[in-house]
Amino acid sequence: MAKMLAAFLPGDDRVDLREIPVPEPGIGQVRLRMKASGLCGSDIHYIYHKHVGEGGAKYQGVVAGHEPSGQVESLGPGCRHFKAGDRVAVYHISGCGFCRSCRKGYQISCTDPRRAAYGWQRDGGHAECLIADEKDLVKLPDSLTYEDGCFISCGVGTAYEGILRGEVSGSDTVMVVGLGPVGLAALMLAQGRGAKMTVGVDTQAERVEAARRLGLVTHGFVASPETLDAVRDVTRGGATVALDCSGNARGRLLALQGTHSWGRCVYIGETGEVTFKVSDDLMHQQRRIIGSWVTSLHNMDQCAEDLADWKRYPRDLITDRFSLTQAAEAYALAASGRAGKIILRIAE
């Protein structure tokens, strides 16, 4: 039986590389020859350090990696929409297809107990091959690489949904708080949607400088007690759309208070809390707070198409690339917080 290399996360800051059988696709499934697989912050917080969560939502000891991109290698019975050789990204949650959320394309919110995320409850992308349901695939436009595809599978797709929920257009000034991979992607997408000004804020000067170097911000600020006044000054009263990608209480408050009256504040960053004055910070300013979690299959498809048309490439935001055999080094770097977007290059 043919074997392949795969990476597992036992939960004690370790990565286990194992040889396992090459899987065969079942009905409605395809086998992908993996090309690129991204690391996400949730992999670190919920799996790499220790397995956080309960029941079916917890990591099930499968092949890790929920940002897969690869090439269709073989098809199981019943596949009709993709063919061998197609280049694809994978929507990283496989839903039942029948609940209300799935019918809207938001498999992330599937209510069926058999809902399974790649790299969490079913084998993910940190391997030489991956079995994916055909319905979870998004075809990559010719100008997008596998590196673009793996980033779109979660991080960029999540940023895109926040941009859509914030209704960003050419009339808007956009502020992003938290300039990690998702925050930088949000700035790139806001520019693609025509935002007339982009403002970036982070506690780390290196991240602010990276946003400037990449041409993603009109104004970049290292967070300080003076930041709110500075943002209000350059945006003439506040950003019409603010997105918090920090997941930090102070970042969330800055995003809300830095939103213009009648503006939209989108919370993307996970975990934690925020405290604000309901009358002063929200109601009297006629602001909207919008929560946004991942994206839909349809919007991920549209995201890939838009990026190709805009000639904006998520691969430009990747800071570190490792081989599959270097997965332990990649995770150690990601856990240190010293890097930006990290991916595993599985094959050329």
PDB file of N, CA and C in Angstrom, residues 60-107:
ATOM      1  N   GLN A  60      -9.700  16.062  16.731  1.00  0.00           N
ATOM      2  CA  GLN A  60      -9.900  14.620  16.846  1.00  0.00           C
ATOM      3  C   GLN A  60      -8.670  13.788  16.486  1.00  0.00           C
ATOM      4  N   GLY A  61      -7.485  14.387  16.553  1.00  0.00           N
ATOM      5  CA  GLY A  61      -6.270  13.627  16.290  1.00  0.00           C
ATOM      6  C   GLY A  61      -6.062  13.279  14.829  1.00  0.00           C
ATOM      7  N   VAL A  62      -6.619  14.110  13.942  1.00  0.00           N
ATOM      8  CA  VAL A  62      -6.511  13.868  12.501  1.00  0.00           C
ATOM      9  C   VAL A  62      -5.293  14.606  11.935  1.00  0.00           C
ATOM     10  N   VAL A  63      -5.020  14.423  10.647  1.00  0.00           N
ATOM     11  CA  VAL A  63      -3.983  15.209   9.977  1.00  0.00           C
ATOM     12  C   VAL A  63      -4.333  16.686  10.126  1.00  0.00           C
ATOM     13  N   ALA A  64      -3.370  17.489  10.533  1.00  0.00           N
ATOM     14  CA  ALA A  64      -3.627  18.898  10.823  1.00  0.00           C
ATOM     15  C   ALA A  64      -3.727  19.725   9.539  1.00  0.00           C
ATOM     16  N   GLY A  65      -4.113  20.998   9.708  1.00  0.00           N
ATOM     17  CA  GLY A  65      -4.098  21.947   8.602  1.00  0.00           C
ATOM     18  C   GLY A  65      -5.462  22.212   8.005  1.00  0.00           C
ATOM     19  N   HIS A  66      -6.044  23.407   8.292  1.00  0.00           N
ATOM     20  CA  HIS A  66      -7.371  23.711   7.746  1.00  0.00           C
ATOM     21  C   HIS A  66      -7.323  24.807   6.670  1.00  0.00           C
ATOM     22  N   GLU A  67      -6.146  25.021   6.082  1.00  0.00           N
ATOM     23  CA  GLU A  67      -6.042  25.955   4.957  1.00  0.00           C
ATOM     24  C   GLU A  67      -5.387  25.239   3.775  1.00  0.00           C
ATOM     25  N   PRO A  68      -6.113  24.319   3.140  1.00  0.00           N
ATOM     26  CA  PRO A  68      -5.500  23.508   2.084  1.00  0.00           C
ATOM     27  C   PRO A  68      -5.705  24.092   0.685  1.00  0.00           C
ATOM     28  N   SER A  69      -4.715  23.835  -0.160  1.00  0.00           N
ATOM     29  CA  SER A  69      -4.833  24.156  -1.581  1.00  0.00           C
ATOM     30  C   SER A  69      -4.020  23.126  -2.354  1.00  0.00           C
ATOM     31  N   GLY A  70      -4.579  22.631  -3.435  1.00  0.00           N
ATOM     32  CA  GLY A  70      -3.873  21.605  -4.196  1.00  0.00           C
ATOM     33  C   GLY A  70      -4.494  21.360  -5.549  1.00  0.00           C
ATOM     34  N   GLN A  71      -4.070  20.281  -6.172  1.00  0.00           N
ATOM     35  CA  GLN A  71      -4.510  19.932  -7.525  1.00  0.00           C
ATOM     36  C   GLN A  71      -5.293  18.620  -7.487  1.00  0.00           C
ATOM     37  N   VAL A  72      -6.425  18.613  -8.166  1.00  0.00           N
ATOM     38  CA  VAL A  72      -7.244  17.401  -8.206  1.00  0.00           C
ATOM     39  C   VAL A  72      -6.462  16.293  -8.907  1.00  0.00           C
ATOM     40  N   GLU A  73      -6.327  15.169  -8.205  1.00  0.00           N
ATOM     41  CA  GLU A  73      -5.547  14.054  -8.722  1.00  0.00           C
ATOM     42  C   GLU A  73      -6.435  12.901  -9.182  1.00  0.00           C
ATOM     43  N   SER A  74      -7.454  12.574  -8.394  1.00  0.00           N
ATOM     44  CA  SER A  74      -8.376  11.513  -8.786  1.00  0.00           C
ATOM     45  C   SER A  74      -9.751  11.801  -8.202  1.00  0.00           C
ATOM     46  N   LEU A  75     -10.771  11.233  -8.821  1.00  0.00           N
ATOM     47  CA  LEU A  75     -12.148  11.516  -8.444  1.00  0.00           C
ATOM     48  C   LEU A  75     -12.865  10.238  -8.073  1.00  0.00           C
ATOM     49  N   GLY A  76     -13.697  10.328  -7.014  1.00  0.00           N
ATOM     50  CA  GLY A  76     -14.529   9.206  -6.636  1.00  0.00           C
ATOM     51  C   GLY A  76     -15.805   9.181  -7.456  1.00  0.00           C
ATOM     52  N   PRO A  77     -16.620   8.152  -7.286  1.00  0.00           N
ATOM     53  CA  PRO A  77     -17.879   8.056  -8.022  1.00  0.00           C
ATOM     54  C   PRO A  77     -18.792   9.246  -7.737  1.00  0.00           C
ATOM     55  N   GLY A  78     -19.492   9.712  -8.773  1.00  0.00           N
ATOM     56  CA  GLY A  78     -20.484  10.760  -8.601  1.00  0.00           C
ATOM     57  C   GLY A  78     -19.971  12.170  -8.737  1.00  0.00           C
ATOM     58  N   CYS A  79     -18.662  12.385  -8.906  1.00  0.00           N
ATOM     59  CA  CYS A  79     -18.127  13.748  -9.078  1.00  0.00           C
ATOM     60  C   CYS A  79     -18.429  14.230 -10.497  1.00  0.00           C
ATOM     61  N   ARG A  80     -18.946  15.454 -10.608  1.00  0.00           N
ATOM     62  CA  ARG A  80     -19.379  15.952 -11.917  1.00  0.00           C
ATOM     63  C   ARG A  80     -18.839  17.332 -12.259  1.00  0.00           C
ATOM     64  N   HIS A  81     -18.328  18.067 -11.257  1.00  0.00           N
ATOM     65  CA  HIS A  81     -18.046  19.480 -11.494  1.00  0.00           C
ATOM     66  C   HIS A  81     -16.558  19.809 -11.611  1.00  0.00           C
ATOM     67  N   PHE A  82     -15.710  18.945 -11.110  1.00  0.00           N
ATOM     68  CA  PHE A  82     -14.267  19.157 -11.196  1.00  0.00           C
ATOM     69  C   PHE A  82     -13.647  17.977 -11.932  1.00  0.00           C
ATOM     70  N   LYS A  83     -12.428  18.200 -12.420  1.00  0.00           N
ATOM     71  CA  LYS A  83     -11.729  17.148 -13.162  1.00  0.00           C
ATOM     72  C   LYS A  83     -10.278  17.093 -12.725  1.00  0.00           C
ATOM     73  N   ALA A  84      -9.620  15.985 -13.042  1.00  0.00           N
ATOM     74  CA  ALA A  84      -8.205  15.848 -12.716  1.00  0.00           C
ATOM     75  C   ALA A  84      -7.421  16.993 -13.332  1.00  0.00           C
ATOM     76  N   GLY A  85      -6.507  17.568 -12.544  1.00  0.00           N
ATOM     77  CA  GLY A  85      -5.699  18.684 -13.001  1.00  0.00           C
ATOM     78  C   GLY A  85      -6.196  20.047 -12.543  1.00  0.00           C
ATOM     79  N   ASP A  86      -7.457  20.135 -12.077  1.00  0.00           N
ATOM     80  CA  ASP A  86      -7.981  21.417 -11.610  1.00  0.00           C
ATOM     81  C   ASP A  86      -7.223  21.886 -10.372  1.00  0.00           C
ATOM     82  N   ARG A  87      -6.969  23.183 -10.321  1.00  0.00           N
ATOM     83  CA  ARG A  87      -6.286  23.803  -9.195  1.00  0.00           C
ATOM     84  C   ARG A  87      -7.339  24.396  -8.272  1.00  0.00           C
ATOM     85  N   VAL A  88      -7.297  24.044  -6.977  1.00  0.00           N
ATOM     86  CA  VAL A  88      -8.401  24.422  -6.095  1.00  0.00           C
ATOM     87  C   VAL A  88      -7.919  24.852  -4.714  1.00  0.00           C
ATOM     88  N   ALA A  89      -8.764  25.634  -4.067  1.00  0.00           N
ATOM     89  CA  ALA A  89      -8.702  25.856  -2.628  1.00  0.00           C
ATOM     90  C   ALA A  89      -9.847  25.058  -2.016  1.00  0.00           C
ATOM     91  N   VAL A  90      -9.817  24.863  -0.708  1.00  0.00           N
ATOM     92  CA  VAL A  90     -10.833  24.058  -0.038  1.00  0.00           C
ATOM     93  C   VAL A  90     -11.493  24.888   1.066  1.00  0.00           C
ATOM     94  N   TYR A  91     -12.820  25.016   0.976  1.00  0.00           N
ATOM     95  CA  TYR A  91     -13.563  25.628   2.084  1.00  0.00           C
ATOM     96  C   TYR A  91     -13.389  24.708   3.288  1.00  0.00           C
ATOM     97  N   HIS A  92     -12.931  25.240   4.402  1.00  0.00           N
ATOM     98  CA  HIS A  92     -12.357  24.358   5.410  1.00  0.00           C
ATOM     99  C   HIS A  92     -13.331  23.705   6.378  1.00  0.00           C
ATOM    100  N   ILE A  93     -14.620  23.901   6.164  1.00  0.00           N
ATOM    101  CA  ILE A  93     -15.619  23.173   6.943  1.00  0.00           C
ATOM    102  C   ILE A  93     -16.538  22.446   5.980  1.00  0.00           C
ATOM    103  N   SER A  94     -16.761  21.169   6.222  1.00  0.00           N
ATOM    104  CA  SER A  94     -17.682  20.400   5.405  1.00  0.00           C
ATOM    105  C   SER A  94     -18.977  20.227   6.179  1.00  0.00           C
ATOM    106  N   GLY A  95     -20.038  20.859   5.685  1.00  0.00           N
ATOM    107  CA  GLY A  95     -21.328  20.804   6.362  1.00  0.00           C
ATOM    108  C   GLY A  95     -22.246  19.753   5.766  1.00  0.00           C
ATOM    109  N   CYS A  96     -23.443  19.669   6.341  1.00  0.00           N
ATOM    110  CA  CYS A  96     -24.402  18.653   5.910  1.00  0.00           C
ATOM    111  C   CYS A  96     -24.999  18.979   4.551  1.00  0.00           C
ATOM    112  N   GLY A  97     -25.049  20.272   4.201  1.00  0.00           N
ATOM    113  CA  GLY A  97     -25.620  20.680   2.922  1.00  0.00           C
ATOM    114  C   GLY A  97     -27.111  20.940   2.964  1.00  0.00           C
ATOM    115  N   PHE A  98     -27.773  20.675   4.113  1.00  0.00           N
ATOM    116  CA  PHE A  98     -29.228  20.755   4.157  1.00  0.00           C
ATOM    117  C   PHE A  98     -29.778  21.722   5.201  1.00  0.00           C
ATOM    118  N   CYS A  99     -29.025  22.029   6.248  1.00  0.00           N
ATOM    119  CA  CYS A  99     -29.522  22.983   7.242  1.00  0.00           C
ATOM    120  C   CYS A  99     -29.562  24.378   6.629  1.00  0.00           C
ATOM    121  N   ARG A 100     -30.207  25.305   7.305  1.00  0.00           N
ATOM    122  CA  ARG A 100     -30.359  26.663   6.764  1.00  0.00           C
ATOM    123  C   ARG A 100     -29.011  27.321   6.475  1.00  0.00           C
ATOM    124  N   SER A 101     -28.058  27.143   7.396  1.00  0.00           N
ATOM    125  CA  SER A 101     -26.746  27.768   7.203  1.00  0.00           C
ATOM    126  C   SER A 101     -26.049  27.199   5.979  1.00  0.00           C
ATOM    127  N   CYS A 102     -26.087  25.873   5.826  1.00  0.00           N
ATOM    128  CA  CYS A 102     -25.446  25.257   4.653  1.00  0.00           C
ATOM    129  C   CYS A 102     -26.109  25.708   3.365  1.00  0.00           C
ATOM    130  N   ARG A 103     -27.422  25.817   3.358  1.00  0.00           N
ATOM    131  CA  ARG A 103     -28.118  26.237   2.144  1.00  0.00           C
ATOM    132  C   ARG A 103     -27.790  27.683   1.775  1.00  0.00           C
ATOM    133  N   LYS A 104     -27.330  28.464   2.758  1.00  0.00           N
ATOM    134  CA  LYS A 104     -26.843  29.817   2.478  1.00  0.00           C
ATOM    135  C   LYS A 104     -25.375  29.814   2.074  1.00  0.00           C
ATOM    136  N   GLY A 105     -24.713  28.670   2.194  1.00  0.00           N
ATOM    137  CA  GLY A 105     -23.292  28.571   1.890  1.00  0.00           C
ATOM    138  C   GLY A 105     -22.398  28.745   3.089  1.00  0.00           C
ATOM    139  N   TYR A 106     -22.994  28.979   4.271  1.00  0.00           N
ATOM    140  CA  TYR A 106     -22.207  29.197   5.484  1.00  0.00           C
ATOM    141  C   TYR A 106     -22.046  27.876   6.227  1.00  0.00           C
ATOM    142  N   GLN A 107     -21.215  26.990   5.659  1.00  0.00           N
ATOM    143  CA  GLN A 107     -21.001  25.688   6.281  1.00  0.00           C
ATOM    144  C   GLN A 107     -20.324  25.831   7.645  1.00  0.00           C
TER     145      GLN A 107
END
